[in-house]
mmCIF file with all atom_site columns, C-alpha atoms in Angstrom:
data_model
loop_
_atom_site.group_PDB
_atom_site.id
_atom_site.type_symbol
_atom_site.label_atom_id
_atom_site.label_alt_id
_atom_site.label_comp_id
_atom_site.label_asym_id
_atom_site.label_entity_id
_atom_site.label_seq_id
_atom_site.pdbx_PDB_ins_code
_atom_site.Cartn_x
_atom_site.Cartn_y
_atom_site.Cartn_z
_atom_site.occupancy
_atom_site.B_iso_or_equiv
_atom_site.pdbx_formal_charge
_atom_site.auth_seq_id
_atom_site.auth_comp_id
_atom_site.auth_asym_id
_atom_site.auth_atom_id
_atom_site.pdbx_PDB_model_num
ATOM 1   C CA . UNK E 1 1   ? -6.722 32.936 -30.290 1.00 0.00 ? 284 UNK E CA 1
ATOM 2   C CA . UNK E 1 2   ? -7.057 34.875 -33.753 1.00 0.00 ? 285 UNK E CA 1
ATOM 3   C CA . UNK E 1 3   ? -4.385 37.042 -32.865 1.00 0.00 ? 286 UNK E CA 1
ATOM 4   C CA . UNK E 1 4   ? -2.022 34.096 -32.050 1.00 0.00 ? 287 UNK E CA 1
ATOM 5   C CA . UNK E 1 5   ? -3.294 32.437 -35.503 1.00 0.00 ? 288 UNK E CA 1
ATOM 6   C CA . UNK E 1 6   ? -2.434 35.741 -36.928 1.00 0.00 ? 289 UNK E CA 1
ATOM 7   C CA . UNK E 1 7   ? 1.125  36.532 -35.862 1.00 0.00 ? 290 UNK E CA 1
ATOM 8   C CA . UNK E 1 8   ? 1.986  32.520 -35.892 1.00 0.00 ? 291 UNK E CA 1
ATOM 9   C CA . UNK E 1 9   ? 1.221  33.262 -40.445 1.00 0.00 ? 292 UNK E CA 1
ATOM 10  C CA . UNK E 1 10  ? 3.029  36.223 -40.282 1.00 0.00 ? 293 UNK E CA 1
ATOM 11  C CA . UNK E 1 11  ? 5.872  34.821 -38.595 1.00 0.00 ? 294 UNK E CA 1
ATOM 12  C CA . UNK E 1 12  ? 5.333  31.497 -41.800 1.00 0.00 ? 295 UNK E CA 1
ATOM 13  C CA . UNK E 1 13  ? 5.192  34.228 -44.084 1.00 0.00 ? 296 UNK E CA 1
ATOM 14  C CA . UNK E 1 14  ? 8.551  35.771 -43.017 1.00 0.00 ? 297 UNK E CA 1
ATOM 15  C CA . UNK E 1 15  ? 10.636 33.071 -43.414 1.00 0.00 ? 298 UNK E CA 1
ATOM 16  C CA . UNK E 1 16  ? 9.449  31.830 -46.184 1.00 0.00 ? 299 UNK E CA 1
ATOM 17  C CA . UNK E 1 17  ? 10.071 34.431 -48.498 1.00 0.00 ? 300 UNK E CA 1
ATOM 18  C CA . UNK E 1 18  ? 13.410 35.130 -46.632 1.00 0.00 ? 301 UNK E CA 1
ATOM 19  C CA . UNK E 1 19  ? 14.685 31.639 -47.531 1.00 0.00 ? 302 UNK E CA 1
ATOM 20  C CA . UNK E 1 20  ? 12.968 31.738 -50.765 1.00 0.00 ? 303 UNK E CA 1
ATOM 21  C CA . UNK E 1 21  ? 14.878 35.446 -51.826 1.00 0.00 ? 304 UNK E CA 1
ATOM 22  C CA . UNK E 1 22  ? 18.424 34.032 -50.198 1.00 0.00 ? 305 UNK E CA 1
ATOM 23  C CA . UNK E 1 23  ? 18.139 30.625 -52.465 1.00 0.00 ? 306 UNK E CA 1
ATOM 24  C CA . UNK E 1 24  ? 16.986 32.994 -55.346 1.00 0.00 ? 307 UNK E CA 1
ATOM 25  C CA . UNK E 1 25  ? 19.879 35.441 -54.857 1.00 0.00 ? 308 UNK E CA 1
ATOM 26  C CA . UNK E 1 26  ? 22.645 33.069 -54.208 1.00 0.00 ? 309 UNK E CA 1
ATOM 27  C CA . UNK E 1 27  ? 25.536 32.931 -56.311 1.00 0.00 ? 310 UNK E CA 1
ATOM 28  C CA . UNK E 1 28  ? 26.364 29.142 -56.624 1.00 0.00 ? 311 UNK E CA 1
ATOM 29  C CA . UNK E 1 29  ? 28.595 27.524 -59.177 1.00 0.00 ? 312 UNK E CA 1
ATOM 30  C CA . UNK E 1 30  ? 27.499 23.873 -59.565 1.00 0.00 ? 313 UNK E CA 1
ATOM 31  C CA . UNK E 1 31  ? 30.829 21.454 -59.983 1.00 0.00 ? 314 UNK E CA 1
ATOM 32  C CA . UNK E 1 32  ? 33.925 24.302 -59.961 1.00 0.00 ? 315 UNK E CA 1
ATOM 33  C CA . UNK E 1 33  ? 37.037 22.090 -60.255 1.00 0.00 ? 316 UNK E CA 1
ATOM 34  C CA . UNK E 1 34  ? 39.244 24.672 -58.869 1.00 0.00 ? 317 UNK E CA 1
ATOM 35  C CA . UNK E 1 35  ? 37.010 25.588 -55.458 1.00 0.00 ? 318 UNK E CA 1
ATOM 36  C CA . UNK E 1 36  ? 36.448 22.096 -54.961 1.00 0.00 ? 319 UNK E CA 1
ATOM 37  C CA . UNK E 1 37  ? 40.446 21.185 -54.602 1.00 0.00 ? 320 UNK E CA 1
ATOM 38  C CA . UNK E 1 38  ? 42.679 21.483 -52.154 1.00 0.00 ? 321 UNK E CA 1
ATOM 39  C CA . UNK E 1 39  ? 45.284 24.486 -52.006 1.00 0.00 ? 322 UNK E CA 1
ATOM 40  C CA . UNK E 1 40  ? 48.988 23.916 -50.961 1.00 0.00 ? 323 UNK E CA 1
ATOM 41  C CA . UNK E 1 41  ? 50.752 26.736 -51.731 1.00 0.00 ? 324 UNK E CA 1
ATOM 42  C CA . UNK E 1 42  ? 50.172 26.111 -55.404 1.00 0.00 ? 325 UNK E CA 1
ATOM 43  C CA . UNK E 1 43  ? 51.592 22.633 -55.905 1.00 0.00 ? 326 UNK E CA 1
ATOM 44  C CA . UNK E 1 44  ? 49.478 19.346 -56.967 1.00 0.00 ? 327 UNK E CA 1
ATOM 45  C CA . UNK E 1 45  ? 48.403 18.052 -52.901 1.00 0.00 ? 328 UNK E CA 1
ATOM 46  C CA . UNK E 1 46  ? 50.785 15.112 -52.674 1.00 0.00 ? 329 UNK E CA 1
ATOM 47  C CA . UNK E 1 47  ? 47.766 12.867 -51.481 1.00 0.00 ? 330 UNK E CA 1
ATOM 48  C CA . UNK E 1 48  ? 43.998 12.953 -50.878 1.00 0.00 ? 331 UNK E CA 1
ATOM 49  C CA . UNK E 1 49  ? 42.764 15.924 -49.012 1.00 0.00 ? 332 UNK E CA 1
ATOM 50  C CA . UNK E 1 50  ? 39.459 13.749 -48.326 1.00 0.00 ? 333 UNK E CA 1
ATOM 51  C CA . UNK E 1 51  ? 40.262 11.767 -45.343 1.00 0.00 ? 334 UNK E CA 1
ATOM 52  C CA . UNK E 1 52  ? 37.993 8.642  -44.575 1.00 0.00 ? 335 UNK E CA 1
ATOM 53  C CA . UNK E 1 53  ? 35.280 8.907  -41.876 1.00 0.00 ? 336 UNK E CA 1
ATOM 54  C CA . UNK E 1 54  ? 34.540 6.739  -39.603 1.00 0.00 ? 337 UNK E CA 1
ATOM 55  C CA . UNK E 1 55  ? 30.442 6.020  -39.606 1.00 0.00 ? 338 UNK E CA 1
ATOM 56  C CA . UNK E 1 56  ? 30.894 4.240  -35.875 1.00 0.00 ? 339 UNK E CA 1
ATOM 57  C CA . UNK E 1 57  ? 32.634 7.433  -34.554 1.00 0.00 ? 340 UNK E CA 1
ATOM 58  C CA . UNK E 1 58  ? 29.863 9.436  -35.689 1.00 0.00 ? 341 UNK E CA 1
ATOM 59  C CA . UNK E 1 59  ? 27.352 6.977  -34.584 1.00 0.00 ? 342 UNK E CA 1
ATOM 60  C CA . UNK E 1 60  ? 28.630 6.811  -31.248 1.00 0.00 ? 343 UNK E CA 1
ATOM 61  C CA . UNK E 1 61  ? 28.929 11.035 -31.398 1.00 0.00 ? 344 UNK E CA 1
ATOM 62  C CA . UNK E 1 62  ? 24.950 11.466 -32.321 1.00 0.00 ? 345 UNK E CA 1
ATOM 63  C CA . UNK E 1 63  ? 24.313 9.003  -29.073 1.00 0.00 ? 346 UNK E CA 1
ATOM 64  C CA . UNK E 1 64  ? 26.640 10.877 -26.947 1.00 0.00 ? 347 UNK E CA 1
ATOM 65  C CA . UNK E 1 65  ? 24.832 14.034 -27.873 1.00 0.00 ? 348 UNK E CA 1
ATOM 66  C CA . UNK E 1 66  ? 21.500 12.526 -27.087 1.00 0.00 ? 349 UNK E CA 1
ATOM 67  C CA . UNK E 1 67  ? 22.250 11.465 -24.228 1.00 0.00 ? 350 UNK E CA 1
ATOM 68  C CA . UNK E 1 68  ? 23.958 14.736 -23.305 1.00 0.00 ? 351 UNK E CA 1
ATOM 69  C CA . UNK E 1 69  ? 20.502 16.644 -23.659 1.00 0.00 ? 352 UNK E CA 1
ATOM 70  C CA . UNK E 1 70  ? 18.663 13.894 -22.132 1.00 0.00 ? 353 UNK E CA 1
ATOM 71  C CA . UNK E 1 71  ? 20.475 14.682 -19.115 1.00 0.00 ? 354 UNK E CA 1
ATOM 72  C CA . UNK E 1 72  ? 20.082 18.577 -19.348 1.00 0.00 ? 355 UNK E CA 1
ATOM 73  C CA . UNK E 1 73  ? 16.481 17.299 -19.301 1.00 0.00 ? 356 UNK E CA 1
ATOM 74  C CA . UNK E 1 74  ? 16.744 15.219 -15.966 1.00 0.00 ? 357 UNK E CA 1
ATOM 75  C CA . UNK E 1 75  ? 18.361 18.374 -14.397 1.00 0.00 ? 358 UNK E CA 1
ATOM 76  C CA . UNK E 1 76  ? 15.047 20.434 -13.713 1.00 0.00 ? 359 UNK E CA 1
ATOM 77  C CA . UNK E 1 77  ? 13.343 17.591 -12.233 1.00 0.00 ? 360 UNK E CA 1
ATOM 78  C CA . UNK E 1 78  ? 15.509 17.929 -9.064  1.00 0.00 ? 361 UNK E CA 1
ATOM 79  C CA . UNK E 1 79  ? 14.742 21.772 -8.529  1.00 0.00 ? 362 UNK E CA 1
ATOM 80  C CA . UNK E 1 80  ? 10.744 21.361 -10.100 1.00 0.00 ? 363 UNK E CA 1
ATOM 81  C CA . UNK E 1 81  ? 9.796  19.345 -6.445  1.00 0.00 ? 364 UNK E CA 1
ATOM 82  C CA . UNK E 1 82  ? 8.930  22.121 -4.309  1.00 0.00 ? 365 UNK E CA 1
ATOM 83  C CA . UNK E 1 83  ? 6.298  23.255 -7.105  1.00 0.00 ? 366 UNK E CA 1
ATOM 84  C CA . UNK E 1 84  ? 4.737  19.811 -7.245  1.00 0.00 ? 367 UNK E CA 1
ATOM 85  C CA . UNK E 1 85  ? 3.147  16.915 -5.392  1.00 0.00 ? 368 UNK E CA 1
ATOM 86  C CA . UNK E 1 86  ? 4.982  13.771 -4.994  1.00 0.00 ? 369 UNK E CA 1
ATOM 87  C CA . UNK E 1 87  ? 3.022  11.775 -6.566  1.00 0.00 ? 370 UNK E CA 1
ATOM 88  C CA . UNK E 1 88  ? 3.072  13.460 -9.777  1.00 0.00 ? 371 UNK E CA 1
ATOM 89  C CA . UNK E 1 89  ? 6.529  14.192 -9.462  1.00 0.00 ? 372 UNK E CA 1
ATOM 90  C CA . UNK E 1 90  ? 7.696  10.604 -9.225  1.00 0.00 ? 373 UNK E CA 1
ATOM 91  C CA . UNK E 1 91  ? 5.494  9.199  -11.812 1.00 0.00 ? 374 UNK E CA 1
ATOM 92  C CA . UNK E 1 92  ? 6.704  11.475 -14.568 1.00 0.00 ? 375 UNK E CA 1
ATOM 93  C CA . UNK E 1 93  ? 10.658 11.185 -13.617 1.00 0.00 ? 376 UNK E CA 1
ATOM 94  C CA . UNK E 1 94  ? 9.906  7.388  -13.351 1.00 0.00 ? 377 UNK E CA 1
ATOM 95  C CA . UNK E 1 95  ? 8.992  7.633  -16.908 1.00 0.00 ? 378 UNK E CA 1
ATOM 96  C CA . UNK E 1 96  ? 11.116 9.691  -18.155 1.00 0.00 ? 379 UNK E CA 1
ATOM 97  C CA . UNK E 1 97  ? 13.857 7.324  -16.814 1.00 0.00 ? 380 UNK E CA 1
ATOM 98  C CA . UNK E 1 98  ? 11.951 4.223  -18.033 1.00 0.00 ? 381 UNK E CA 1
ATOM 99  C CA . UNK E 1 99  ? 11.884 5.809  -21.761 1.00 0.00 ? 382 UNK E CA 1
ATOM 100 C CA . UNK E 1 100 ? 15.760 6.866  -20.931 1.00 0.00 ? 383 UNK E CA 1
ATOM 101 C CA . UNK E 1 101 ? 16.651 3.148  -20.314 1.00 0.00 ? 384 UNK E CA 1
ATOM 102 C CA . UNK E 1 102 ? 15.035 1.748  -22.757 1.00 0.00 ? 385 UNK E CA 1
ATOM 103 C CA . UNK E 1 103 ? 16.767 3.572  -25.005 1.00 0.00 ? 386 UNK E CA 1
ATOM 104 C CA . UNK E 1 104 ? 19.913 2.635  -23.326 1.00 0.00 ? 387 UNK E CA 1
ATOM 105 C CA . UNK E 1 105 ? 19.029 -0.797 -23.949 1.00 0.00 ? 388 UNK E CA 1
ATOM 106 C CA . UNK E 1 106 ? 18.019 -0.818 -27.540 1.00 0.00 ? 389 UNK E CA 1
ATOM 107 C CA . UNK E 1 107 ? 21.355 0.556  -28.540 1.00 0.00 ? 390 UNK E CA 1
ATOM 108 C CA . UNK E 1 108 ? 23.244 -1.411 -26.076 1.00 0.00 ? 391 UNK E CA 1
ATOM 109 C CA . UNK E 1 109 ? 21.069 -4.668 -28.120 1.00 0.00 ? 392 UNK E CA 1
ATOM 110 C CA . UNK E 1 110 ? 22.086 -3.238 -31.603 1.00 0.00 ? 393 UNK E CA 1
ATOM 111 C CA . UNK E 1 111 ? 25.952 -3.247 -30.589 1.00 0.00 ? 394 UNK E CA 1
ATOM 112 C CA . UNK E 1 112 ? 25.960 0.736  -30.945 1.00 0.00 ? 395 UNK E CA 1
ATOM 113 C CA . UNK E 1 113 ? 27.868 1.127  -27.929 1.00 0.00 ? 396 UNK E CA 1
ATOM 114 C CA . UNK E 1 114 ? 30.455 -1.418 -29.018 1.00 0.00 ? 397 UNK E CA 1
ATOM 115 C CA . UNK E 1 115 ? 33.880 0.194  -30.391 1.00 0.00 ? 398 UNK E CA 1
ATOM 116 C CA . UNK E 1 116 ? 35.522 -2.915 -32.307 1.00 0.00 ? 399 UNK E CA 1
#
């Protein structure tokens, strides 16, 4: 247990100081005009090089990817049967899928599914 303790600090230690020396030793200019705009071939840019963004494209992005892992979590259940007894086996994939779907549901209630 100490030696766990131990290395686990050690480890802390580590990256802390390596993230403190790389935000020490960085070479940042704060606010450079020139870096900041847009090159074409050394002409003014004709219009903005800052497109807008659609918030509901990234919103429904961020659910895709959760979903996306949710379902690399549902795949071991499958294969994880043999090692198990039934009961145990359904009751946890049960709730797994009852947290899944109630998910599903909140965002389906907050119109975050909806396109338009």
């Amino acid at each position: 247990m100490f030696t766990l303790l131990l290395i686990s600090s050690i480890t802390l230690a580590i990256a802390l100081l390596v993230m403190t020396l790389a935000t020490l030793l960085a070479k940042k200019t704060l606010g450079d005009r020139e870096k900041a705009s847009p090159y074409e071939c050394g002409f003014d840019p004709k219009n903005s090089a800052r497109m807008p963004f659609s918030l509901r494209f990234f919103l429904i992005a961020v659910i895709f990817l959760i979903f996306d892992v949710e379902i690399t979590l549902l795949l071991p259940i499958v294969s994880s049967l043999n090692f198990t007894n039934i009961f145990s086996w359904s009751l946890t994939s049960l709730i797994f899928l009852f947290i899944l779907l109630l998910g599903l549901y909140y965002e389906w209630s907050q119109d975050a599914l909806e396109w338009s």
